[in-house]
Coordinates of C-alpha atoms and ligand atoms in Angstrom, one line a residue:
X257 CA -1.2 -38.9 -24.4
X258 CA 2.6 -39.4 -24.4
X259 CA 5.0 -40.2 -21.6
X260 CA 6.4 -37.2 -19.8
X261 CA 8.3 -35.8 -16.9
X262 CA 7.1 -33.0 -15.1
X263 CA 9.8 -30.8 -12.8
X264 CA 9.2 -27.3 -12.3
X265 CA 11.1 -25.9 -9.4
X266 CA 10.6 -22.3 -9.3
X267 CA 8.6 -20.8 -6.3
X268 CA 5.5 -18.3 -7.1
X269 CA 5.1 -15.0 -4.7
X270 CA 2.0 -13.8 -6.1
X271 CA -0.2 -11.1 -5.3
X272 CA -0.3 -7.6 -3.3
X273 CA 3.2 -6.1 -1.8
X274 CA 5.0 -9.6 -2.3
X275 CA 8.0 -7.8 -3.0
X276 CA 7.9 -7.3 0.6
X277 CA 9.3 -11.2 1.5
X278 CA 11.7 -11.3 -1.1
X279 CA 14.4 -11.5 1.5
X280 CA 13.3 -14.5 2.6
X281 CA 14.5 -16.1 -0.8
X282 CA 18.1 -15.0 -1.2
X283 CA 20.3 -16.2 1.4
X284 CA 21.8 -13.4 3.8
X285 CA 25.6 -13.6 2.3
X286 CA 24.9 -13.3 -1.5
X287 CA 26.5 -10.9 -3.7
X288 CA 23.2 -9.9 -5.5
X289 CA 23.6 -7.7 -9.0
X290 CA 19.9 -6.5 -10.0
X291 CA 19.2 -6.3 -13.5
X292 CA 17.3 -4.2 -15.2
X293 CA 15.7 -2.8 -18.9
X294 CA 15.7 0.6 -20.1
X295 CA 14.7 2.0 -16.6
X296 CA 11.4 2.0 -16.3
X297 CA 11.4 0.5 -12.6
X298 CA 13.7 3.5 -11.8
X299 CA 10.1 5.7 -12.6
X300 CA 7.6 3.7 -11.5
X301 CA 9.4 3.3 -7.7
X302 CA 9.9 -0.6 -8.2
X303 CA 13.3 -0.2 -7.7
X304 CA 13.6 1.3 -4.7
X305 CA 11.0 -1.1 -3.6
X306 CA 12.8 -4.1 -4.3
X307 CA 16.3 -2.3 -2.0
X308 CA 14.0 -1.3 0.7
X309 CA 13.3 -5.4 1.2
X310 CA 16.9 -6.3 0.8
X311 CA 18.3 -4.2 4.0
X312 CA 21.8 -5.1 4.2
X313 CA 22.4 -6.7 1.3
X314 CA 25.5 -6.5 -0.8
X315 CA 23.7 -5.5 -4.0
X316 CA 25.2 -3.8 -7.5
X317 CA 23.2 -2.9 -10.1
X318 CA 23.0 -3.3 -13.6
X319 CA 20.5 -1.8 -16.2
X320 CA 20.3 -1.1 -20.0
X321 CA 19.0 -4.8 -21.2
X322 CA 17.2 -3.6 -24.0
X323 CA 13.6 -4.9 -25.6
X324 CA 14.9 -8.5 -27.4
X325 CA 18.0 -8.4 -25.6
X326 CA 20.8 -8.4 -27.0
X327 CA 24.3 -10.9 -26.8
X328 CA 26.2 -7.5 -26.6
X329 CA 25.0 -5.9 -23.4
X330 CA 24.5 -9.4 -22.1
X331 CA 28.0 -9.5 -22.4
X332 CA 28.7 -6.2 -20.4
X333 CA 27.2 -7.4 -17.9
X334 CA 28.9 -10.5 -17.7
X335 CA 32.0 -8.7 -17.3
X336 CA 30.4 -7.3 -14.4
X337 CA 29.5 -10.5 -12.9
X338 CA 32.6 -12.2 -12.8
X339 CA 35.1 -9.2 -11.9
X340 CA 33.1 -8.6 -8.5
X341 CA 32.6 -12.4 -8.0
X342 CA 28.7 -12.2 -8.2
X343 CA 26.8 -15.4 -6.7
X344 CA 22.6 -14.5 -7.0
X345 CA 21.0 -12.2 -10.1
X346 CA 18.1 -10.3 -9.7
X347 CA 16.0 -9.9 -12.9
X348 CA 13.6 -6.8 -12.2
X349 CA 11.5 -6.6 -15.2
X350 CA 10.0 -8.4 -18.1
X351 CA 10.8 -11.0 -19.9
X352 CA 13.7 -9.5 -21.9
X353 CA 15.4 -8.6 -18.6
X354 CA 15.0 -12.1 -17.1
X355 CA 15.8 -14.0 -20.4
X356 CA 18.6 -11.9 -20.7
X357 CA 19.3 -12.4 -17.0
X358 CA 19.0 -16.1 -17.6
X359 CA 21.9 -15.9 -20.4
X360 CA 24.3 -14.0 -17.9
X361 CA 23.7 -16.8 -15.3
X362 CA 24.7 -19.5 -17.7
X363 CA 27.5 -17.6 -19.6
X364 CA 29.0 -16.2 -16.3
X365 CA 30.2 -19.7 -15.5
X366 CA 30.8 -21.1 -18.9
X367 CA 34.3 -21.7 -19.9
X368 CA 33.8 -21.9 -23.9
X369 CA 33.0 -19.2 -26.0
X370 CA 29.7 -17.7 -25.0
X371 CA 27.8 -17.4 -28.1
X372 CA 28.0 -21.2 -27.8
X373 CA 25.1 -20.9 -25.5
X374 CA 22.7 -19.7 -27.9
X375 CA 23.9 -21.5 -31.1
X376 CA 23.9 -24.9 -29.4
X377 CA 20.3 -23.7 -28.4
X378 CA 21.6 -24.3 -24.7
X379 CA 23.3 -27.6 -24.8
X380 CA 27.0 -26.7 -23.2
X381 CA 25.4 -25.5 -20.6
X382 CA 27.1 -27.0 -17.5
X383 CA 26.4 -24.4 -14.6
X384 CA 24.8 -21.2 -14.0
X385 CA 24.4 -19.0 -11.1
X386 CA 20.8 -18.8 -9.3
X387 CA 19.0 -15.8 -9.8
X388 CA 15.1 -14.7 -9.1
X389 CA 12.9 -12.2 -10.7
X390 CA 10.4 -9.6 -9.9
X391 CA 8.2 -9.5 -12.9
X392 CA 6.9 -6.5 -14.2
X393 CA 5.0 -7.3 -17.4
X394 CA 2.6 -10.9 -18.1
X395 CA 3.5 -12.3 -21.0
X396 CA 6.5 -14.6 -22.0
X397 CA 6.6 -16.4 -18.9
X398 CA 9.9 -17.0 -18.6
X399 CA 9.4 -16.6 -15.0
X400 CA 8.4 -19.6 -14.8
X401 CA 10.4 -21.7 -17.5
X402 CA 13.5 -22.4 -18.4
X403 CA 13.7 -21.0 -21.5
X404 CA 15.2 -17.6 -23.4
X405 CA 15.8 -15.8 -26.5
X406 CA 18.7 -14.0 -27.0
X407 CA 19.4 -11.7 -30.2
X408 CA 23.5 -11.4 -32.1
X409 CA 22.2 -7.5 -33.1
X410 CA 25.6 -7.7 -35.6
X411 CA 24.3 -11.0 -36.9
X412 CA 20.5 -10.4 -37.2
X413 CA 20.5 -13.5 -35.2
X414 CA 17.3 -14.1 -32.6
X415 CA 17.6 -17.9 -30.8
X416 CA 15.8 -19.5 -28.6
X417 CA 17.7 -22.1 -25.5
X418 CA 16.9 -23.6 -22.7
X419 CA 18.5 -25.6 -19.8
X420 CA 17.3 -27.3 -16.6
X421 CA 19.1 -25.3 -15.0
X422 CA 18.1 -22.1 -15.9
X423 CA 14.6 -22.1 -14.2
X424 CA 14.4 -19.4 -11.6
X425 CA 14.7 -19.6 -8.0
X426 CA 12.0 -17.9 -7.3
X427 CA 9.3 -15.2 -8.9
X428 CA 7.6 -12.1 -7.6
X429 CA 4.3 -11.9 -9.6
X430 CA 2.3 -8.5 -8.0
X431 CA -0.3 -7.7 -10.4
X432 CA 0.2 -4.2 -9.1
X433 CA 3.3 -3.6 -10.5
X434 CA 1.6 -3.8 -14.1
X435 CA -0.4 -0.7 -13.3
X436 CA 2.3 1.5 -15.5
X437 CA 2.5 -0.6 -18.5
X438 CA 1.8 1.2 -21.9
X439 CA -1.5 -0.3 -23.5
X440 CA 0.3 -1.5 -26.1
X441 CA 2.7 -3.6 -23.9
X442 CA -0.3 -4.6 -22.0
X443 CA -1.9 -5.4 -25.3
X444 CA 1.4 -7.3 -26.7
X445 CA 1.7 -9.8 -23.3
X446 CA -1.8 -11.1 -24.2
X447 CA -1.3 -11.4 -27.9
X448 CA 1.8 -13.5 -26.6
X449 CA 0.0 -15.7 -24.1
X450 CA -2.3 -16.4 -26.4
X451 CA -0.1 -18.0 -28.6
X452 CA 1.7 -19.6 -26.5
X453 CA -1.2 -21.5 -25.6
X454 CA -2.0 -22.2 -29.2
X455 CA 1.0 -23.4 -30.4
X456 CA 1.0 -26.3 -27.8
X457 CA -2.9 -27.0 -27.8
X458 CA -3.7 -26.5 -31.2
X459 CA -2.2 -29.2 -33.3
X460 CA -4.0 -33.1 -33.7
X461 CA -5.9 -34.5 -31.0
X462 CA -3.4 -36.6 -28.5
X463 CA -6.4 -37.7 -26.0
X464 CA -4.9 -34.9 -23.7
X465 CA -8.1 -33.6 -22.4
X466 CA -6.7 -32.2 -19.2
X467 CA -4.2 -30.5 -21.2
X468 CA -7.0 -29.0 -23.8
X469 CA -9.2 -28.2 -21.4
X470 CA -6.2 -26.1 -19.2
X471 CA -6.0 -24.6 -22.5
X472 CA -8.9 -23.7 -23.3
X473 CA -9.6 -21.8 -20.1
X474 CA -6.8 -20.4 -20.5
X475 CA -7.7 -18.7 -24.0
X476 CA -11.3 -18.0 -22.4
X477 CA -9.6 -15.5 -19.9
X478 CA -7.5 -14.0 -22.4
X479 CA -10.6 -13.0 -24.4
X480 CA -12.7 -12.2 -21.6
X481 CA -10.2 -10.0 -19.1
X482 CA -7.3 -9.0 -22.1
X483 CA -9.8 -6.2 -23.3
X484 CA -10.5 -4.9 -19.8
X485 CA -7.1 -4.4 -18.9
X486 CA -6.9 -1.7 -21.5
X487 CA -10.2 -0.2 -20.4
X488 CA -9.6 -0.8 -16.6
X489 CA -6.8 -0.2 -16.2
X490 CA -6.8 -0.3 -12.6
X491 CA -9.0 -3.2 -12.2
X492 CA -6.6 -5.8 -9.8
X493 CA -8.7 -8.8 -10.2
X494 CA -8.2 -8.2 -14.6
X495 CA -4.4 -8.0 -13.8
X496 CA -4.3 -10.7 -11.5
X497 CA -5.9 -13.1 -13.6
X498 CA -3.5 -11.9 -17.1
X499 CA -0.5 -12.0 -15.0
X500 CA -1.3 -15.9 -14.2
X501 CA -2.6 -16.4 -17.5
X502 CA 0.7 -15.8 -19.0
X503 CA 3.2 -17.4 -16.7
X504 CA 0.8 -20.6 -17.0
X505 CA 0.7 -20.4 -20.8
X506 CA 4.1 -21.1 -20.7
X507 CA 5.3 -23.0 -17.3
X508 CA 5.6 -26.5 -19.1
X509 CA 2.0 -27.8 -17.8
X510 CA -0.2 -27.3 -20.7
X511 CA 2.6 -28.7 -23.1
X512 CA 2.9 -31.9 -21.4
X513 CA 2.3 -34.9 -22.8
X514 CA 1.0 -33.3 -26.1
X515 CA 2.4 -32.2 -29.5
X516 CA 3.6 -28.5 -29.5
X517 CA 4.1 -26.8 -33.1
X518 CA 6.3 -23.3 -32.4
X519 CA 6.5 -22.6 -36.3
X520 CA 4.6 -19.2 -35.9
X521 CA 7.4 -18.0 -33.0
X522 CA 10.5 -19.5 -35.0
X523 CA 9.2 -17.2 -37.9
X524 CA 8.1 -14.3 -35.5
X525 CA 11.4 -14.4 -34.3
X526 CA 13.1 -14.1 -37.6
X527 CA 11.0 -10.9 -38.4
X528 CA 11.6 -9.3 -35.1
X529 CA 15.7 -9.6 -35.9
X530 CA 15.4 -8.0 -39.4
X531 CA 12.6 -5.6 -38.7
X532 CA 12.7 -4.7 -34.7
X533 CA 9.0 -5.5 -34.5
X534 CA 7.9 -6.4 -31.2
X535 CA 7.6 -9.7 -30.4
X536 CA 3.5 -10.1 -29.5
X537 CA 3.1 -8.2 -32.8
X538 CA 5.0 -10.5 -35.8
X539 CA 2.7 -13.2 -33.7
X540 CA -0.5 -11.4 -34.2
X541 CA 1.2 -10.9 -37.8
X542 CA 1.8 -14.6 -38.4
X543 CA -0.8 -16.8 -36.7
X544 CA -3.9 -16.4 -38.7
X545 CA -2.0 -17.0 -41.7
X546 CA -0.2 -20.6 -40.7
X547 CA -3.6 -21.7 -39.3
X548 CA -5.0 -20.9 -42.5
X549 CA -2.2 -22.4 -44.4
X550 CA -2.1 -25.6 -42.4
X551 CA -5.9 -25.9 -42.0
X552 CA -5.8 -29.6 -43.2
X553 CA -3.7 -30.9 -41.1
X554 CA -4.6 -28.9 -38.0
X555 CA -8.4 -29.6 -38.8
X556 CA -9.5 -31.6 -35.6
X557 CA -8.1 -28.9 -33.2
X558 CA -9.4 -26.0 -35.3
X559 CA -12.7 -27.5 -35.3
X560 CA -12.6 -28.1 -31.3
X561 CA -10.8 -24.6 -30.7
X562 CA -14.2 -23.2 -33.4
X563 CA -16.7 -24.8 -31.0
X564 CA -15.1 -24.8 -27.8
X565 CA -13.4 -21.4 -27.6
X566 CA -15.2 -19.0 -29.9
X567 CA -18.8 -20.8 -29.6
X568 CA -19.0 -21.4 -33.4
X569 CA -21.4 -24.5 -34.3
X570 CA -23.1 -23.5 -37.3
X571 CA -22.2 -23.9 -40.9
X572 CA -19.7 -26.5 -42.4
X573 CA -16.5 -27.4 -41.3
X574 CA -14.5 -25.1 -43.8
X575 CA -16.8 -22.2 -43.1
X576 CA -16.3 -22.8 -38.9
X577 CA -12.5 -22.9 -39.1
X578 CA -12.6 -19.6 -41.3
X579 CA -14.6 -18.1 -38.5
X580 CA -12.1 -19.2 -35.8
X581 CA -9.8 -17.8 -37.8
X582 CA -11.5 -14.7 -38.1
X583 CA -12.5 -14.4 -35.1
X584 CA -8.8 -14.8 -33.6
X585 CA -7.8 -11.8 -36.2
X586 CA -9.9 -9.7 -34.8
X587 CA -9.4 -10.8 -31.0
X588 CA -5.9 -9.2 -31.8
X589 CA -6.7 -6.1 -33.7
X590 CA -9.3 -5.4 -30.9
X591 CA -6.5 -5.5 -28.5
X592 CA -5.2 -2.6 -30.8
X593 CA -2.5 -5.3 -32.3
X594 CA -2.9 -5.4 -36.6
X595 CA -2.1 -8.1 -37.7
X596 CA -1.1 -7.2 -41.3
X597 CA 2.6 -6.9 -42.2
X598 CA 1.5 -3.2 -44.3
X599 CA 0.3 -2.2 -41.0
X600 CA 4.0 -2.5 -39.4
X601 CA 5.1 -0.8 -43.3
X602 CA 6.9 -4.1 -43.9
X603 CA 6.8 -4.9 -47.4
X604 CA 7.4 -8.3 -50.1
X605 CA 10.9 -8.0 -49.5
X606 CA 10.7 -9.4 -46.2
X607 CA 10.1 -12.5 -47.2
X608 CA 13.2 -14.1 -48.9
X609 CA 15.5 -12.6 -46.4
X610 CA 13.1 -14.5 -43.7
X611 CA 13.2 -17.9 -45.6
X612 CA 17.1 -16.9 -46.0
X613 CA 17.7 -16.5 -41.8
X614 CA 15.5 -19.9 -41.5
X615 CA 17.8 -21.8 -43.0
X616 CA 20.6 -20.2 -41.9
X617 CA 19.1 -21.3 -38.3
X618 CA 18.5 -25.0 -39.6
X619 CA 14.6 -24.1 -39.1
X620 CA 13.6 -26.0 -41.9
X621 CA 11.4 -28.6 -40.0
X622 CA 9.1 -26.5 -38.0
X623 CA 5.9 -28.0 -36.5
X624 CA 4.7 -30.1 -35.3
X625 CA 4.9 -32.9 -37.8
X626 CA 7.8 -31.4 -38.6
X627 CA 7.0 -30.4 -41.7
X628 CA 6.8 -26.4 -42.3
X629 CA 9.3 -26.4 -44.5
X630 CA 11.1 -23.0 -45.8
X631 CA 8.6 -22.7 -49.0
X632 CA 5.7 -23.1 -46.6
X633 CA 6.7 -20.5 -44.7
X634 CA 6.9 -18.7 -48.0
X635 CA 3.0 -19.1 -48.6
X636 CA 2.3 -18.1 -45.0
X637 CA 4.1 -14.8 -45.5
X638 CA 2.2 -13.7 -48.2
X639 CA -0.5 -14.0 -47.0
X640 CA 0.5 -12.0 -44.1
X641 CA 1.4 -9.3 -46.4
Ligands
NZQ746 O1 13.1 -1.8 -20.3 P1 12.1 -1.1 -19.4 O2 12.4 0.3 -19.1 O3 11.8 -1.9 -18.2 O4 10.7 -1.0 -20.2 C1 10.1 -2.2 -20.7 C2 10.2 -2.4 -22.2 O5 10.4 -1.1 -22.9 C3 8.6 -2.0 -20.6 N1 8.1 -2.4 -19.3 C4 8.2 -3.6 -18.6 N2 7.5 -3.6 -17.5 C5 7.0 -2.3 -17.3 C6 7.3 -1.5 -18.5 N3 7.0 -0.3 -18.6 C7 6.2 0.3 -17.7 N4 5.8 -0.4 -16.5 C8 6.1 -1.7 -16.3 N5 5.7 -2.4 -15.3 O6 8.0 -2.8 -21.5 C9 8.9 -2.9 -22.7 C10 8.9 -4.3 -23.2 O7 9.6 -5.2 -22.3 P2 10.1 -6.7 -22.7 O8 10.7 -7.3 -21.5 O9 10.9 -6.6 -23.9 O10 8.7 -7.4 -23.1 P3 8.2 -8.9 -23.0 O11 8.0 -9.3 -21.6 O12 7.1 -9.0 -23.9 O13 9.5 -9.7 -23.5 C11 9.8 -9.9 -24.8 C12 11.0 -10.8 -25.0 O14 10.8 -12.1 -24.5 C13 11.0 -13.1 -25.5 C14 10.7 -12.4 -26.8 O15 11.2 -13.0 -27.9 C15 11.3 -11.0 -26.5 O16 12.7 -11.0 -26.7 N6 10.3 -14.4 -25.2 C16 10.7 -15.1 -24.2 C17 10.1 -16.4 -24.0 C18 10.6 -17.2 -22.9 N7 11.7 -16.9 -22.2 O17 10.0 -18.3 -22.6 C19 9.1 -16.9 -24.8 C20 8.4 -15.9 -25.6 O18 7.7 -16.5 -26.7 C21 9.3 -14.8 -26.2 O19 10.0 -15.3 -27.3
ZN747 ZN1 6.1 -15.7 -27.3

């Protein structure tokens, strides 16, 4: 195992009507601006939840933070921010409206040019305003992290960043509040959490056994409760465990210590800023194709993730990581996810304009070993055709 440090600072509320105590997390005198997506909690009465526990509150509102949110509303709302002197954001929503909330709280207080942000991949970050967030859909968790993706829509540019001080204050997880999710969004959170555990569990063996076995458990609750949440879809205790599921597939605690590979995200995120395809999809799209692609070097942890996740002992070692593969493939497309680029009518000439947006990006050592180059990627994308 390597060295690491371990801070994560942001306080859960989790469970039944914890919206309820929210007030206890925002000090009395803040100048709160909610944020919000295309208005969904406006319908589904979280809204007007979340303002019955802030009575007396100085609170403004701002909504409209699209799906893969963009640097050009973000920057609306910044206006927003600093012309009424703004001191706590409230992200209401999932994790476009608190990555995008996470943007505002840096770019607010940055005295450069914003899009530095993003393109240093969060480096000038100096300060940021606090903020919280009421989650209302499991799957990126950025809730819980530090992390965000922001999109240039003029640019086709999709970028990841992070800062330590972008983690937030606190989050609201009520599994209850997932009740109105489309299936597919349901459907696209687990594809998500999913990979987020396997791009930091399955790369070469690093003696992290606590880490693997986190993991694994972790991918053994996906498979058993993501189904039922389509088919239940009132069932609490299925949307209770998904919910913490994805906000620990992505917290920092599985990835510590361990090697962490992010090619099939760097690539997903490239085909979501040419094509607008959801995020959990260009995933479903792109995994089973770099596994198969970098079966060699990935062999150890396919093997374990063949035996340990998906029960497969039988045959030879190329015939059990083509299972795995398989059976992953179809995991996806039982969640009602394809995982074929035809599906999604994206065609062959996809592909150069990705390797093109890679480089552009300096992506050209993903993995890793660092060593998914550009014409890699190539390979992998056919065979996702
Ligand atoms: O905008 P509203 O009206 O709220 O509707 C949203 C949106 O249309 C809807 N929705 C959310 N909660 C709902 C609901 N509809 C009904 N009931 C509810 N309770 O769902 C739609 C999708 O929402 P979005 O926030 O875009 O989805 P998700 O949480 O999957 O976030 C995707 C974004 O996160 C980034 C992705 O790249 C993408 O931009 N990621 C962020 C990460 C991070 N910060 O660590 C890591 C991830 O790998 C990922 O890249
Ligand atoms: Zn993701």
């Amino acid at each position: 195992m390597k060295n690491f440090s371990f801070y994560n600072p942001t306080k859960i509320l989790f469970g039944k009507g914890r919206i309820q105590d929210i007030a206890g997390e925002i000090p009395k005198e803040s100048k709160i601006l909610l944020t919000y997506g295309g208005g969904s909690i406006k319908r589904n009465g979280i809204f007007d939840e979340v303002m019955e526990a802030l009575p007396g509150y100085h609170i403004m509102e701002f909504g409209g933070i699209e799906p893969n949110p963009s640097y050009e509303t973000l920057m609306q709302c910044v206006e927003v921010v600093r012309k009424n002197s703004i001191d706590f954001l409230l992200a209401v929503g999932g994790g476009s409206v608190i990555d995008g909330t996470k943007f505002i709280a840096a770019a607010a207080l940055h005295e450069g040019e914003p899009w530095d942000i993003v393109k240093t991949y969060g480096k000038v970050i100096k300060r940021a305003l606090p903020f919280g967030t009421v989650l209302t859909l499991p799957a990126t968790g950025s809730e819980m992290n530090n992390g965000a993706v922001i999109t240039h829509r003029a640019s086709r540019t999709k970028l990841p960043f992070v800062h330590p001080l972008l983690y937030p204050r606190f989050s609201i997880l009520d599994p209850t509040k997932t009740y109105t999710l489309p299936p597919e969004q349901i459907a696209n959170g687990v594809v998500d959490t999913f990979v987020h555990v396997i791009e930091q569990y399955l790369t070469y063996p690093a003696n992290g056994k606590v880490q693997d076995r986190f993991a694994e458990g972790l991918l053994l609750t996906l498979i058993e409760e993501g189904p039922k949440a389509i088919t239940q879809p009132m069932d609490y205790d299925v949307r209770a465990n998904l919910m913490w599921c994805a906000t620990l597939g992505l917290n920092g605690l599985i990835g510590v210590g361990v090697p962490q590979d992010w090619a099939t995200h760097m690539v997903g995120h490239e085909i979501t800023a040419l094509r607008e395809l959801d995020h959990g999809k260009t995933l479903a799209v792109v995994l089973p194709a770099m596994l198969d692609i970098r079966r060699k070097d990935k062999k150890e942890k396919l093997l374990q993730y063949a035996g340990r996740v998906w029960g497969l002992e039988t045959g030879n070692e190329d015939e059990r990581i083509d299972a795995a593969i398989l059976k992953t493939r179809e995991f996806f497309e039982s969640m009602g996810i394809p995982t074929r680029l035809c599906d999604y009518n994206i065609a062959a000439d996809i592909i150069p304009a990705v390797i093109e947006q890679l480089k552009t990006h300096r992506m050209i050592q993903l993995g890793e070993k660092m060593d998914v180059t550009p014409e890699l990627v190539e390979s992998v994308l056919k065979k996702c055709l």
